[in-house]
Every structure is written in C-alpha cells, then in structure tokens.
Amino acid sequence: MNRKITGMRLFVTIVDRNMGNRVVKLFEEVGSHYHQIIYGKGTAPKEIYDYLGFGVIEKEVVLSLAPTDLVPFMIDVLRTELHFDQPGYGVACTCLLYTSPSTRDLSTSRM
C-alpha cells in the first residue's frame, strides 16, 4: 500500500432507522471502509424535529472514518443517492481527527 494520508475525519451521518446499511454500502463504494452503526432516538420537542426536517424519531447514527480527500465524494454520494440536499433525508457532518505538517506514507509506517 502506498497511499499518503493528509488527515483523517470522523464522518457522522444521521438517517432514519434501517438506512444505515445503505449509507455504509455507498461509503464503501467510494473508498471509506471503517464504520459503526449505532441506534438513536430523539427526545427533543416536536418543533425542533419539524425545524430540522426529521420525520421519524428513531434514527441510526453512522460513524465512519475516512481520509480527508474522500469526504467530498462521501458528501456527493449522500446528495445524489440519498437526497441529502432535500429536507428530511438526513444530516451529516465531519470532525478532523488527525493532522500533521507533512504527509505520512502508510507503506513505511510501523504499527
């Protein structure tokens, strides 16, 4: 393997129950291979759910790890395949996990 990583991101996706596996499959197709699905249930008032566009309060939270360079592809697949550009289909965000002033070559790193 000779892939340089310039940063890692935690990609958080919140979707209706039973949609998490579809998110994982789409992310796998663009190259992100580390995921965890957890169940969530909202407790906020109905007004907040309506404002955020949530219909069902039972959700799945998909936690994915991905190199920073894959994030635009992950966002694009959510828009095109799951209609995340429309209200009520889900929410996604990312958090930077790893950064370095230089790139790391995984083929020479030791675990």
PDB file of C-alpha atoms in Angstrom:
ATOM      1  CA  MET A   1       0.000   0.000   0.000  1.00  0.00           C
ATOM      2  CA  ASN A   2       1.408   3.355  -0.992  1.00  0.00           C
ATOM      3  CA  ARG A   3      -1.322   5.823  -0.048  1.00  0.00           C
ATOM      4  CA  LYS A   4      -0.440   9.128   1.582  1.00  0.00           C
ATOM      5  CA  ILE A   5      -2.895  10.459   4.135  1.00  0.00           C
ATOM      6  CA  THR A   6      -3.029  14.185   4.788  1.00  0.00           C
ATOM      7  CA  GLY A   7      -5.667  13.924   7.508  1.00  0.00           C
ATOM      8  CA  MET A   8      -8.408  11.707   8.883  1.00  0.00           C
ATOM      9  CA  ARG A   9     -12.005  12.671   9.533  1.00  0.00           C
ATOM     10  CA  LEU A  10     -14.827  11.260  11.566  1.00  0.00           C
ATOM     11  CA  PHE A  11     -17.857  11.418   9.270  1.00  0.00           C
ATOM     12  CA  VAL A  12     -21.138  11.369  11.232  1.00  0.00           C
ATOM     13  CA  THR A  13     -24.323  10.576   9.317  1.00  0.00           C
ATOM     14  CA  ILE A  14     -27.794  10.528  10.914  1.00  0.00           C
ATOM     15  CA  VAL A  15     -30.530   8.766   8.954  1.00  0.00           C
ATOM     16  CA  ASP A  16     -33.891   7.109   9.577  1.00  0.00           C
ATOM     17  CA  ARG A  17     -33.809   3.662  11.141  1.00  0.00           C
ATOM     18  CA  ASN A  18     -32.847   0.875   8.692  1.00  0.00           C
ATOM     19  CA  MET A  19     -30.989   3.261   6.339  1.00  0.00           C
ATOM     20  CA  GLY A  20     -27.567   2.915   7.993  1.00  0.00           C
ATOM     21  CA  ASN A  21     -26.549  -0.156   5.992  1.00  0.00           C
ATOM     22  CA  ARG A  22     -27.301   1.690   2.763  1.00  0.00           C
ATOM     23  CA  VAL A  23     -25.065   4.578   3.876  1.00  0.00           C
ATOM     24  CA  VAL A  24     -22.269   2.118   4.694  1.00  0.00           C
ATOM     25  CA  LYS A  25     -22.601   0.426   1.292  1.00  0.00           C
ATOM     26  CA  LEU A  26     -22.401   3.775  -0.533  1.00  0.00           C
ATOM     27  CA  PHE A  27     -19.378   4.870   1.518  1.00  0.00           C
ATOM     28  CA  GLU A  28     -17.651   1.544   0.841  1.00  0.00           C
ATOM     29  CA  GLU A  29     -18.095   2.168  -2.891  1.00  0.00           C
ATOM     30  CA  VAL A  30     -16.225   5.496  -2.667  1.00  0.00           C
ATOM     31  CA  GLY A  31     -13.404   4.016  -0.563  1.00  0.00           C
ATOM     32  CA  SER A  32     -14.297   4.502   3.112  1.00  0.00           C
ATOM     33  CA  HIS A  33     -14.091   1.134   4.882  1.00  0.00           C
ATOM     34  CA  TYR A  34     -14.395   1.768   8.637  1.00  0.00           C
ATOM     35  CA  HIS A  35     -17.928   2.201  10.015  1.00  0.00           C
ATOM     36  CA  GLN A  36     -20.020   1.721  13.135  1.00  0.00           C
ATOM     37  CA  ILE A  37     -23.814   1.989  13.204  1.00  0.00           C
ATOM     38  CA  ILE A  38     -25.482   2.924  16.477  1.00  0.00           C
ATOM     39  CA  TYR A  39     -29.153   3.391  17.206  1.00  0.00           C
ATOM     40  CA  GLY A  40     -30.505   6.723  18.273  1.00  0.00           C
ATOM     41  CA  LYS A  41     -33.832   8.024  19.449  1.00  0.00           C
ATOM     42  CA  GLY A  42     -34.596  11.692  19.732  1.00  0.00           C
ATOM     43  CA  THR A  43     -36.041  13.359  22.796  1.00  0.00           C
ATOM     44  CA  ALA A  44     -36.295  16.931  21.543  1.00  0.00           C
ATOM     45  CA  PRO A  45     -39.647  18.716  21.272  1.00  0.00           C
ATOM     46  CA  LYS A  46     -41.631  18.198  18.065  1.00  0.00           C
ATOM     47  CA  GLU A  47     -40.966  21.773  16.979  1.00  0.00           C
ATOM     48  CA  ILE A  48     -37.231  21.098  16.810  1.00  0.00           C
ATOM     49  CA  TYR A  49     -37.778  17.912  14.790  1.00  0.00           C
ATOM     50  CA  ASP A  50     -40.001  19.791  12.374  1.00  0.00           C
ATOM     51  CA  TYR A  51     -37.438  22.595  12.057  1.00  0.00           C
ATOM     52  CA  LEU A  52     -34.582  20.150  11.321  1.00  0.00           C
ATOM     53  CA  GLY A  53     -36.725  18.161   8.908  1.00  0.00           C
ATOM     54  CA  PHE A  54     -36.733  14.930  10.911  1.00  0.00           C
ATOM     55  CA  GLY A  55     -39.839  12.834  10.355  1.00  0.00           C
ATOM     56  CA  VAL A  56     -39.150   9.677  12.361  1.00  0.00           C
ATOM     57  CA  ILE A  57     -37.566   9.986  15.815  1.00  0.00           C
ATOM     58  CA  GLU A  58     -35.862   6.569  15.666  1.00  0.00           C
ATOM     59  CA  LYS A  59     -32.556   7.079  13.892  1.00  0.00           C
ATOM     60  CA  GLU A  60     -29.323   5.356  13.022  1.00  0.00           C
ATOM     61  CA  VAL A  61     -26.049   7.180  13.527  1.00  0.00           C
ATOM     62  CA  VAL A  62     -23.308   6.003  11.172  1.00  0.00           C
ATOM     63  CA  LEU A  63     -19.790   6.787  12.386  1.00  0.00           C
ATOM     64  CA  SER A  64     -17.255   6.462   9.572  1.00  0.00           C
ATOM     65  CA  LEU A  65     -13.512   7.063   9.450  1.00  0.00           C
ATOM     66  CA  ALA A  66     -12.137   8.362   6.177  1.00  0.00           C
ATOM     67  CA  PRO A  67      -9.151  10.213   4.765  1.00  0.00           C
ATOM     68  CA  THR A  68      -9.908  13.889   4.250  1.00  0.00           C
ATOM     69  CA  ASP A  69      -9.647  13.541   0.483  1.00  0.00           C
ATOM     70  CA  LEU A  70     -12.642  11.136   0.421  1.00  0.00           C
ATOM     71  CA  VAL A  71     -15.028  13.494   2.249  1.00  0.00           C
ATOM     72  CA  PRO A  72     -16.194  15.391  -0.879  1.00  0.00           C
ATOM     73  CA  PHE A  73     -17.046  12.060  -2.544  1.00  0.00           C
ATOM     74  CA  MET A  74     -18.942  10.908   0.551  1.00  0.00           C
ATOM     75  CA  ILE A  75     -20.951  14.140   0.612  1.00  0.00           C
ATOM     76  CA  ASP A  76     -21.650  13.849  -3.104  1.00  0.00           C
ATOM     77  CA  VAL A  77     -22.957  10.283  -2.790  1.00  0.00           C
ATOM     78  CA  LEU A  78     -25.276  11.353   0.052  1.00  0.00           C
ATOM     79  CA  ARG A  79     -26.675  14.110  -2.166  1.00  0.00           C
ATOM     80  CA  THR A  80     -27.093  12.038  -5.317  1.00  0.00           C
ATOM     81  CA  GLU A  81     -28.172   8.668  -3.901  1.00  0.00           C
ATOM     82  CA  LEU A  82     -29.966   9.602  -0.642  1.00  0.00           C
ATOM     83  CA  HIS A  83     -31.184  13.137  -1.492  1.00  0.00           C
ATOM     84  CA  PHE A  84     -29.429  14.823   1.441  1.00  0.00           C
ATOM     85  CA  ASP A  85     -29.817  18.128  -0.392  1.00  0.00           C
ATOM     86  CA  GLN A  86     -33.550  17.995   0.415  1.00  0.00           C
ATOM     87  CA  PRO A  87     -35.101  18.450   3.888  1.00  0.00           C
ATOM     88  CA  GLY A  88     -35.965  15.333   5.857  1.00  0.00           C
ATOM     89  CA  TYR A  89     -33.498  12.856   4.364  1.00  0.00           C
ATOM     90  CA  GLY A  90     -30.690  13.050   6.920  1.00  0.00           C
ATOM     91  CA  VAL A  91     -27.900  15.068   8.475  1.00  0.00           C
ATOM     92  CA  ALA A  92     -24.133  14.699   8.104  1.00  0.00           C
ATOM     93  CA  CYS A  93     -21.046  16.415   9.495  1.00  0.00           C
ATOM     94  CA  THR A  94     -17.324  15.764   9.844  1.00  0.00           C
ATOM     95  CA  CYS A  95     -14.686  16.297  12.526  1.00  0.00           C
ATOM     96  CA  LEU A  96     -10.943  16.402  11.914  1.00  0.00           C
ATOM     97  CA  LEU A  97      -9.192  13.541  13.734  1.00  0.00           C
ATOM     98  CA  TYR A  98      -5.618  13.624  12.524  1.00  0.00           C
ATOM     99  CA  THR A  99      -3.428  16.306  11.099  1.00  0.00           C
ATOM    100  CA  SER A 100       0.272  16.696  10.527  1.00  0.00           C
ATOM    101  CA  PRO A 101       2.509  19.322   8.962  1.00  0.00           C
ATOM    102  CA  SER A 102       3.642  16.669   6.496  1.00  0.00           C
ATOM    103  CA  THR A 103       2.038  13.636   4.918  1.00  0.00           C
ATOM    104  CA  ARG A 104       2.537  10.113   6.201  1.00  0.00           C
ATOM    105  CA  ASP A 105       3.298   7.219   3.927  1.00  0.00           C
ATOM    106  CA  LEU A 106       1.487   4.174   5.258  1.00  0.00           C
ATOM    107  CA  SER A 107       3.818   1.807   3.431  1.00  0.00           C
ATOM    108  CA  THR A 108       6.729   2.883   5.672  1.00  0.00           C
ATOM    109  CA  SER A 109       4.926   3.377   8.986  1.00  0.00           C
ATOM    110  CA  ARG A 110       5.231   0.757  11.698  1.00  0.00           C
ATOM    111  CA  MET A 111       2.386  -0.340  13.935  1.00  0.00           C
TER     112      MET A 111
END
